[in-house]
mmCIF file of C-alpha atoms in Angstrom:
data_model
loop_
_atom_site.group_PDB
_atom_site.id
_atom_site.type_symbol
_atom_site.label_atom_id
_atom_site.label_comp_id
_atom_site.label_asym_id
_atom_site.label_seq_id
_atom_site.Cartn_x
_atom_site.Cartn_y
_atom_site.Cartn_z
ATOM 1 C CA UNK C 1 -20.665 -24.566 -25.215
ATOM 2 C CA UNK C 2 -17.517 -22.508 -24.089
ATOM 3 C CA UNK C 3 -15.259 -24.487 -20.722
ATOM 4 C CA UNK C 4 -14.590 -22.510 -18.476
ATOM 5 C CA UNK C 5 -11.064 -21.794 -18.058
ATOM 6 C CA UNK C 6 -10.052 -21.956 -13.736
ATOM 7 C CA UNK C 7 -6.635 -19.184 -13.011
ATOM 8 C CA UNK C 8 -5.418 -18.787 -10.443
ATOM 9 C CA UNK C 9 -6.895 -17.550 -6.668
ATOM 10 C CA UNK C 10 -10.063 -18.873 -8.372
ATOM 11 C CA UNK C 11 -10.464 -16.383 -11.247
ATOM 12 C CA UNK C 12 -13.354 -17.632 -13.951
ATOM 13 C CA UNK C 13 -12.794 -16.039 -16.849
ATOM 14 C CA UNK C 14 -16.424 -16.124 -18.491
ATOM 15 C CA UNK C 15 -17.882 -15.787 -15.125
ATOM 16 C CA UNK C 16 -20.015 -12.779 -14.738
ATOM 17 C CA UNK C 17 -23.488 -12.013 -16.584
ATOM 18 C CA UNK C 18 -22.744 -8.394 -16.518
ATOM 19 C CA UNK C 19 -20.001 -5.900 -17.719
ATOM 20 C CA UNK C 20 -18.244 -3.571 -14.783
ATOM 21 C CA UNK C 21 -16.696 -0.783 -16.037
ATOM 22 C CA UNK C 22 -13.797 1.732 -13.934
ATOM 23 C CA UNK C 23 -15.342 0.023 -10.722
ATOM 24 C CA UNK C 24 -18.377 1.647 -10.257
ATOM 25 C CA UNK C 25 -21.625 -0.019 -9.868
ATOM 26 C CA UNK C 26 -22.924 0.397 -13.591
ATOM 27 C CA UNK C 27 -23.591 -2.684 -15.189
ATOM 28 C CA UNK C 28 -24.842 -3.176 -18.671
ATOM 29 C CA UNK C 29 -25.871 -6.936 -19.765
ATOM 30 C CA UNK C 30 -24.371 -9.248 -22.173
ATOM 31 C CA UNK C 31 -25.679 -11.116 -25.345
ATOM 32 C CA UNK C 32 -26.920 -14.297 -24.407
ATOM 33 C CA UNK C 33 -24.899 -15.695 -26.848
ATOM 34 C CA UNK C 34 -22.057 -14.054 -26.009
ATOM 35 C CA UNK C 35 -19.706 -16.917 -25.532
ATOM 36 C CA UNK C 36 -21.959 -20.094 -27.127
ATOM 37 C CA UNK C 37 -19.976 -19.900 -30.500
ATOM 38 C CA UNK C 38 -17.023 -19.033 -29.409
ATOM 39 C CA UNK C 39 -14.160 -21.533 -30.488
ATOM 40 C CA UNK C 40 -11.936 -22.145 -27.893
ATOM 41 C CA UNK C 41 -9.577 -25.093 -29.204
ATOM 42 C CA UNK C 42 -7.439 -25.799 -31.393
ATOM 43 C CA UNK C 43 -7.710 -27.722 -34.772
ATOM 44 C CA UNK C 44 -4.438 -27.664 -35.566
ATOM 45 C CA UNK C 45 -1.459 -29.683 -33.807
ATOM 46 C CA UNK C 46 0.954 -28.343 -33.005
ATOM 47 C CA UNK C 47 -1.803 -24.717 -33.004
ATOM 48 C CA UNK C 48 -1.192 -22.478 -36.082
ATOM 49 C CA UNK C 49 -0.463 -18.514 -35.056
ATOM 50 C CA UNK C 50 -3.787 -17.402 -36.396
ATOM 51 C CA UNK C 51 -5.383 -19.644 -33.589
ATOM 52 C CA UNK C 52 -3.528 -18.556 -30.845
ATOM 53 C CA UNK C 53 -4.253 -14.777 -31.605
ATOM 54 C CA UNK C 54 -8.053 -16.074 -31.891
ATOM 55 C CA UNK C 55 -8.340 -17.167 -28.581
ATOM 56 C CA UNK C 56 -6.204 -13.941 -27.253
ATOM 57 C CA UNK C 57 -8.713 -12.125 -28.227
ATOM 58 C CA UNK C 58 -11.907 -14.449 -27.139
ATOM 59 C CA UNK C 59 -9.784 -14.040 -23.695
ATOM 60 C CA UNK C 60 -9.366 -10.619 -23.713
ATOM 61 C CA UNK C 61 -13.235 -9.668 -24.400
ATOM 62 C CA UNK C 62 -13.867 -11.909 -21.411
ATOM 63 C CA UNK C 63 -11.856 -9.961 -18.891
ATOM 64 C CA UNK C 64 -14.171 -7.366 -19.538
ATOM 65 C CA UNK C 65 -16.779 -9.919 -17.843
ATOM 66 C CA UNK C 66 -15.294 -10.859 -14.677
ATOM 67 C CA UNK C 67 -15.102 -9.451 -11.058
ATOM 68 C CA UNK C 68 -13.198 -9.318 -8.227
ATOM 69 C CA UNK C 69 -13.661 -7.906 -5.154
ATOM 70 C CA UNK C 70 -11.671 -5.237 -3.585
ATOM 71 C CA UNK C 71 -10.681 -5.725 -0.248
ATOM 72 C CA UNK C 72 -12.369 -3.734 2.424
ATOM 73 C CA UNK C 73 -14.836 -2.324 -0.279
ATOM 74 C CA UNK C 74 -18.542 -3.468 -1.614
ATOM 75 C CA UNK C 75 -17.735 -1.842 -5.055
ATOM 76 C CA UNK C 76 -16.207 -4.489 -7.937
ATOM 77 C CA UNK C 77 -13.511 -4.214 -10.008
ATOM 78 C CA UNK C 78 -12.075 -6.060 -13.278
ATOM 79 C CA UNK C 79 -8.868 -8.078 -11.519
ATOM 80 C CA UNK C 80 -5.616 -6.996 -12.741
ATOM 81 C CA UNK C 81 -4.614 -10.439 -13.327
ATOM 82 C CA UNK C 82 -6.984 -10.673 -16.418
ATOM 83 C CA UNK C 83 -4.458 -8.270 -18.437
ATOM 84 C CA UNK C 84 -1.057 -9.896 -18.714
ATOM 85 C CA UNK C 85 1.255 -9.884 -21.361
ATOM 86 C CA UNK C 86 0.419 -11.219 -24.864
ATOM 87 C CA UNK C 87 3.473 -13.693 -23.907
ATOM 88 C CA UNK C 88 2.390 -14.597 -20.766
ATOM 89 C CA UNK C 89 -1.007 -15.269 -22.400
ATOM 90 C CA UNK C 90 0.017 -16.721 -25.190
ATOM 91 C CA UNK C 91 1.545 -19.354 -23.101
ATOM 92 C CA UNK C 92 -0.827 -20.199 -20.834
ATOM 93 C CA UNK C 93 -2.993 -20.966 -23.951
ATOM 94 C CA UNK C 94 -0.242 -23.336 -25.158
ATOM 95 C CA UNK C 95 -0.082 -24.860 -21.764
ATOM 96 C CA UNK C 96 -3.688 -25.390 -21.500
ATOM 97 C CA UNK C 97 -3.446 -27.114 -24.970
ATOM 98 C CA UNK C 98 -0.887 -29.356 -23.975
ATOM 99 C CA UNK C 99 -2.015 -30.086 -20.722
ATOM 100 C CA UNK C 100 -5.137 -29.725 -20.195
ATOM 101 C CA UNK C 101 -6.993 -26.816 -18.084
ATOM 102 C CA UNK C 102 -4.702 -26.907 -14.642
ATOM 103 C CA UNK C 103 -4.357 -24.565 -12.270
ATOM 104 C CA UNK C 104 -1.335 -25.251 -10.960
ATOM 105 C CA UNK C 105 0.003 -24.359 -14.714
ATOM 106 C CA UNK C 106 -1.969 -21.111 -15.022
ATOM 107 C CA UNK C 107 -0.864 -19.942 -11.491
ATOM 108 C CA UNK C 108 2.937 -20.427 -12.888
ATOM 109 C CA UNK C 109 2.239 -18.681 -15.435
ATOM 110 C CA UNK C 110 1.080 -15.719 -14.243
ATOM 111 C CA UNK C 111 3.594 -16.348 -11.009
ATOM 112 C CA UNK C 112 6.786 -16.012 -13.513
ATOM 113 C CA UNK C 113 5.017 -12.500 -14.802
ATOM 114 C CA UNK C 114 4.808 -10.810 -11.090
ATOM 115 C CA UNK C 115 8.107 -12.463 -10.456
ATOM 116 C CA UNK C 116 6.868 -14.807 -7.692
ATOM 117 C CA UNK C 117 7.954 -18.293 -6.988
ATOM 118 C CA UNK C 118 6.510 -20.796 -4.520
ATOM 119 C CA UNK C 119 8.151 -21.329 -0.690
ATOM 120 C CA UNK C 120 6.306 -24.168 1.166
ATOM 121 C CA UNK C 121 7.511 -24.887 4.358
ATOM 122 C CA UNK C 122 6.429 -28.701 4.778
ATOM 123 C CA UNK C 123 7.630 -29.319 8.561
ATOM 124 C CA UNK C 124 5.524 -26.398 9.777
ATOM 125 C CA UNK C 125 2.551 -26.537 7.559
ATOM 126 C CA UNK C 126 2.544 -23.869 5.290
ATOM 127 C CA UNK C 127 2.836 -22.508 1.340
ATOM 128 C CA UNK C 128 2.860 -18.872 -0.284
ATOM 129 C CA UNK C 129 3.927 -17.215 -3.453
ATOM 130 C CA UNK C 130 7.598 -14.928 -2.166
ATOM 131 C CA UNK C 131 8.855 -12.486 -4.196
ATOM 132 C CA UNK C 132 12.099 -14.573 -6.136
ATOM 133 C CA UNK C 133 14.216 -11.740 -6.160
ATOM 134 C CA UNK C 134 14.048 -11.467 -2.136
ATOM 135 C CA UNK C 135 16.270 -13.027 -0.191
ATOM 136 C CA UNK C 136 15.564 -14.790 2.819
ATOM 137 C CA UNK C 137 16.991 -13.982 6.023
ATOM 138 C CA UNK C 138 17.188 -14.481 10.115
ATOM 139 C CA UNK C 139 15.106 -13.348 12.409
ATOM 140 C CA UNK C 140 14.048 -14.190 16.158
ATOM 141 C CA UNK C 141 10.400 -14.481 16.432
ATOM 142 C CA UNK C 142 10.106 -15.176 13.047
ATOM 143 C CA UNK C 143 9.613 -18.658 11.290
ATOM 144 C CA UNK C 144 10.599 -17.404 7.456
ATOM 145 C CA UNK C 145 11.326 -13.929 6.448
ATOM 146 C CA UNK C 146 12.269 -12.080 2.991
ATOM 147 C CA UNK C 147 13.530 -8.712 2.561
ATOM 148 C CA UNK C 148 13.618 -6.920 -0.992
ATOM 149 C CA UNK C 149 17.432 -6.401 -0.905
ATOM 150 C CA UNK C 150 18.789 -2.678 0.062
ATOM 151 C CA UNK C 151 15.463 -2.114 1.301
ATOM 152 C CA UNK C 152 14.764 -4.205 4.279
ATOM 153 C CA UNK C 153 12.037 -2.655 5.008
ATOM 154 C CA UNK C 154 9.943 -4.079 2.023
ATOM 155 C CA UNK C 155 9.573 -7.358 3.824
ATOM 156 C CA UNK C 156 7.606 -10.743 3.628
ATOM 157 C CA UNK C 157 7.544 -12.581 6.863
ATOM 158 C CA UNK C 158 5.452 -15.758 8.853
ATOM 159 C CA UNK C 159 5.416 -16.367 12.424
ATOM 160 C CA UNK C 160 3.379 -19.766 13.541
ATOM 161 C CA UNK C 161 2.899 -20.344 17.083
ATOM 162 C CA UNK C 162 0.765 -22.921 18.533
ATOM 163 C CA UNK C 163 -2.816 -21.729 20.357
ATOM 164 C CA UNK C 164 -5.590 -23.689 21.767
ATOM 165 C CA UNK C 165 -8.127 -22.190 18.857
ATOM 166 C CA UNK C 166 -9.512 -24.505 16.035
ATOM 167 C CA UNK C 167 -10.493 -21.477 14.164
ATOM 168 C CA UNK C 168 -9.626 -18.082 13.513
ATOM 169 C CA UNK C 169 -13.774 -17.604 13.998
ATOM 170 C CA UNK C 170 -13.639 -18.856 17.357
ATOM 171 C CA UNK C 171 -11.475 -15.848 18.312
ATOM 172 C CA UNK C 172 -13.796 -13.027 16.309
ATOM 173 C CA UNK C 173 -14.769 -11.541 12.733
ATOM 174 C CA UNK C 174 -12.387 -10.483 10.812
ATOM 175 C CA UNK C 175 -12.932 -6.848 11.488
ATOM 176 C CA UNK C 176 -12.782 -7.602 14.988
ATOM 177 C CA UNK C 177 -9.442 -9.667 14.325
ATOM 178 C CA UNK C 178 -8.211 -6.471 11.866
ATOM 179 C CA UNK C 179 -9.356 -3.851 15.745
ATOM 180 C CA UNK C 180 -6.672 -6.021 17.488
ATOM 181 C CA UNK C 181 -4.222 -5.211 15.182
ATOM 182 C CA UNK C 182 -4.367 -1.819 15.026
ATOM 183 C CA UNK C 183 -4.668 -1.343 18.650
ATOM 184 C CA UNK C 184 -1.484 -3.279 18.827
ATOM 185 C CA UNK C 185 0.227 -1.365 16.229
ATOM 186 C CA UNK C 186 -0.975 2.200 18.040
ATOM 187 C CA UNK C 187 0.810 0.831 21.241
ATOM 188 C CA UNK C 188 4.125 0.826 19.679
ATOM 189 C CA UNK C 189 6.380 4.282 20.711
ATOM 190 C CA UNK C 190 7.545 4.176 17.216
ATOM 191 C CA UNK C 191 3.634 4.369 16.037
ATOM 192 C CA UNK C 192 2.312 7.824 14.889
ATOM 193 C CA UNK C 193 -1.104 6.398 13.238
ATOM 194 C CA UNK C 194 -2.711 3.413 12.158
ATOM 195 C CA UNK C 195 -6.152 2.803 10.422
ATOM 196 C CA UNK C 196 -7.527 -0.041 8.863
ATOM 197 C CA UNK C 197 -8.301 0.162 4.841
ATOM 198 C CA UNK C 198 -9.728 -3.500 4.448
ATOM 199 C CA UNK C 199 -11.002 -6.525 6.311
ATOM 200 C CA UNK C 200 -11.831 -9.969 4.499
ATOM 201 C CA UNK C 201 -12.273 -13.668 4.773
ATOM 202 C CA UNK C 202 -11.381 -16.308 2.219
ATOM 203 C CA UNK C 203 -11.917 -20.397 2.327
ATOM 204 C CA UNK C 204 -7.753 -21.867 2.021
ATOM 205 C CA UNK C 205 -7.135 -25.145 1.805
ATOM 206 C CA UNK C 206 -9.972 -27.791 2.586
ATOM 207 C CA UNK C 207 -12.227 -25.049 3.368
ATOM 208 C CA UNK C 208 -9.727 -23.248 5.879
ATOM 209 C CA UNK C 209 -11.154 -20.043 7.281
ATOM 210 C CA UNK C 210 -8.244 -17.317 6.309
ATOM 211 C CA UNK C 211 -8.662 -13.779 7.345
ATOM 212 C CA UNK C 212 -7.122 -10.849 5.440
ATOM 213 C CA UNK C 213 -6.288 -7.556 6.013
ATOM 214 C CA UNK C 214 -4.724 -4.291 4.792
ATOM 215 C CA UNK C 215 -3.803 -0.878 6.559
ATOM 216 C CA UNK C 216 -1.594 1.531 6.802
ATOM 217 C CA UNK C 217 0.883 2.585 9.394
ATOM 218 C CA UNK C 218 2.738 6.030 9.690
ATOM 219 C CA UNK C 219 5.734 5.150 11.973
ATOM 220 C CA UNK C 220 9.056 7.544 12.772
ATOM 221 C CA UNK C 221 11.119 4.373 12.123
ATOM 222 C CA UNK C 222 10.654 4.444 8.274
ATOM 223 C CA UNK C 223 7.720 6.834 7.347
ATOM 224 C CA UNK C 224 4.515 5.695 5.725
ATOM 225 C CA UNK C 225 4.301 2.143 5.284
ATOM 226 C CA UNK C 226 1.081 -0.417 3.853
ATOM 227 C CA UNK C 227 0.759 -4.135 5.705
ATOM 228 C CA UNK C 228 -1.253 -6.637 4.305
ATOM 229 C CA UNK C 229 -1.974 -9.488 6.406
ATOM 230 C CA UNK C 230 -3.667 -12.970 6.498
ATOM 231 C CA UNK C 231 -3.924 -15.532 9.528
ATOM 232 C CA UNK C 232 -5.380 -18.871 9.420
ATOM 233 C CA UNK C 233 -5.337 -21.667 12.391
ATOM 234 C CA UNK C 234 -4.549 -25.408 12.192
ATOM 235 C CA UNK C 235 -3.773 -28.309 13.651
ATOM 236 C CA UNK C 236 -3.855 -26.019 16.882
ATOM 237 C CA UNK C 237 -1.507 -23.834 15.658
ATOM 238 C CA UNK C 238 -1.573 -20.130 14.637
ATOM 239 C CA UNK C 239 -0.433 -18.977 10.996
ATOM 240 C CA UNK C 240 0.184 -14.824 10.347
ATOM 241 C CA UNK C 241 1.804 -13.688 7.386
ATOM 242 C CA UNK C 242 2.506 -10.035 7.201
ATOM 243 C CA UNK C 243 3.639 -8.148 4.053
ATOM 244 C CA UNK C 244 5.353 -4.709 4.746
ATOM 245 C CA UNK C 245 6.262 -2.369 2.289
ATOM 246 C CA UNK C 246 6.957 1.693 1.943
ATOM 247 C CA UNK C 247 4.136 3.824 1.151
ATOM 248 C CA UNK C 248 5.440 7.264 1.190
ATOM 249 C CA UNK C 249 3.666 9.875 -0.397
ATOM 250 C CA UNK C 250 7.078 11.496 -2.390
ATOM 251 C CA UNK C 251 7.332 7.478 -3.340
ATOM 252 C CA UNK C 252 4.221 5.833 -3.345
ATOM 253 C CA UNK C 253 3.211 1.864 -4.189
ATOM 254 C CA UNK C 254 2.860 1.588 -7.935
ATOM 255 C CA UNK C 255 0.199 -0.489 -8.947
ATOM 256 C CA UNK C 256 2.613 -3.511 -10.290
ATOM 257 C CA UNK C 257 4.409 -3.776 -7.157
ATOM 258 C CA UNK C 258 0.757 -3.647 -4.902
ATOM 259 C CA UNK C 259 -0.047 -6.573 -7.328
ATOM 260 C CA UNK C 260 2.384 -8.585 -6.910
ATOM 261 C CA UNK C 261 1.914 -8.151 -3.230
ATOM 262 C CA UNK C 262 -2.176 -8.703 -3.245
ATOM 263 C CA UNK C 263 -0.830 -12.194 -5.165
ATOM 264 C CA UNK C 264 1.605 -13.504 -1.958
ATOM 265 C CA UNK C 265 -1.315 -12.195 0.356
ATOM 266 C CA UNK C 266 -4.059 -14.368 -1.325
ATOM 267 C CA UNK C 267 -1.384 -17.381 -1.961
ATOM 268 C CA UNK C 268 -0.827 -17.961 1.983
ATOM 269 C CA UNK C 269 -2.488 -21.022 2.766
ATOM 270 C CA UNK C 270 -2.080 -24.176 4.642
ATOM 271 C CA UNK C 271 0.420 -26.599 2.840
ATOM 272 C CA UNK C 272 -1.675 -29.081 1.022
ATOM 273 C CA UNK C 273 -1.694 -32.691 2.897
ATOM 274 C CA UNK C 274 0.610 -35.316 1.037
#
């Protein structure tokens, strides 16, 4: 019986009974014994070569089986996650050999490939993925920021404040939640447009409700810029994250760098309880 391997943001590989193709609705269904004699450890110790590249390619017939949502859509696509680097793969397998199937290890792994490290802020509450080649800087109004260097306007930033909410549901949905923030955006002089491209909800940490969101925003201080954004309460206090970045159409956001910035939006959650 093949295990289940868990990656992160709570990827299955071997989880869907149907094959999705260029993210349209086709499906076409799998053997039944698809996956029931496929060998997915090792005999050898420490594993020989031949093994490794084995289980590469068990893995990389079973991206072809899993979904993932895209935000703001009803269509499915295969994640982008489930095609890393042979290296990066070829570790992870190693890692899971040696220490069993963790997530924690899995998320590092793939982490180190998109060039993410962890920032958890303990005294306020919090934990995301940051960009490690950002630095962090000051701000008023804000409670951690990072700026891609020479381009401050590629930003990661988190404000907390306290409210009298125990939920973000208590407030609205999330497209009602995702309304409000345009609105607020098309107030600003600055603003030329603003429309929403997705609206989502997610459970965090002990079941937290976290909302996400994407749009766009064409401003005359900068041009074209996407914002994804998440917000989650607790402990009575309210937790926004918002992830700027240049979206011009001479320039636009390559599909590596959106990546790595769908990653830090799904990683902001509340900072797990000691």
């Amino acid at each position: 019986m093949a295990t289940l391997l868990q990656f992160p943001s709570n990827i299955l590989f071997f989880h869907a009974p149907y094959k999705f193709s260029n993210g349209s609705s086709s499906k076409q269904k799998l053997p039944t014994r698809f996956l029931r004699d496929k060998k997915l450890a090792f005999d050898a110790d420490p594993p020989a070569l031949k093994d490794i590249d084995h289980s590469y390619h068990i893995l990389e017939q079973s991206a072809h089986v899993t979904q993932k949502p895209i935000l703001g859509s009803s269509h499915l696509c295969t994640s982008p996650l489930l095609y890393p680097s042979r290296r990066a793969l070829n570790v992870s397998i190693i890692s899971l050999f040696l220490y069993g199937f963790s997530p924690s290890i899995c998320e590092a792994v793939f982490a180190e490939e998109l060039e993410l490290e962890r920032y958890t802020d303990s005294k306020e509450g919090f934990t995301l993925l940051r960009p490690s080649s950002w630095v962090k800087v000051d701000k008023a109004g804000a409670t951690v920021l990072f700026e891609e260097e020479n381009k401050g306007s590629n930003n990661v930033g988190v404000v907390v404040n306290p409210v009298r909410l125990t939920s973000l549901g208590e407030f609205g949905s999330p497209q009602f939640v995702a309304d409000k923030l345009i609105q607020a955006e098309k107030r600003k002089e600055s603003t030329k447009d603003a429309a929403v491209v997705g609206a989502a909800e997610r459970s965090g940490e002990g079941g937290l409700q976290v909302y996400e969101f994407e749009y766009t925003v064409d401003s005359t201080r900068g041009g074209m810029k996407r914002v994804f954004s998440a917000a989650f309460v607790a402990s009575k206090k309210l937790y926004i994250l918002n992830i700027s970045h240049s979206d011009k159409p001479e320039s636009p956001l390559d599909s590596q760098r959106r990546k790595m910035l769908e990653q830090v939006l799904h990683s902001f959650d509340a900072a797990p309880s000691s």
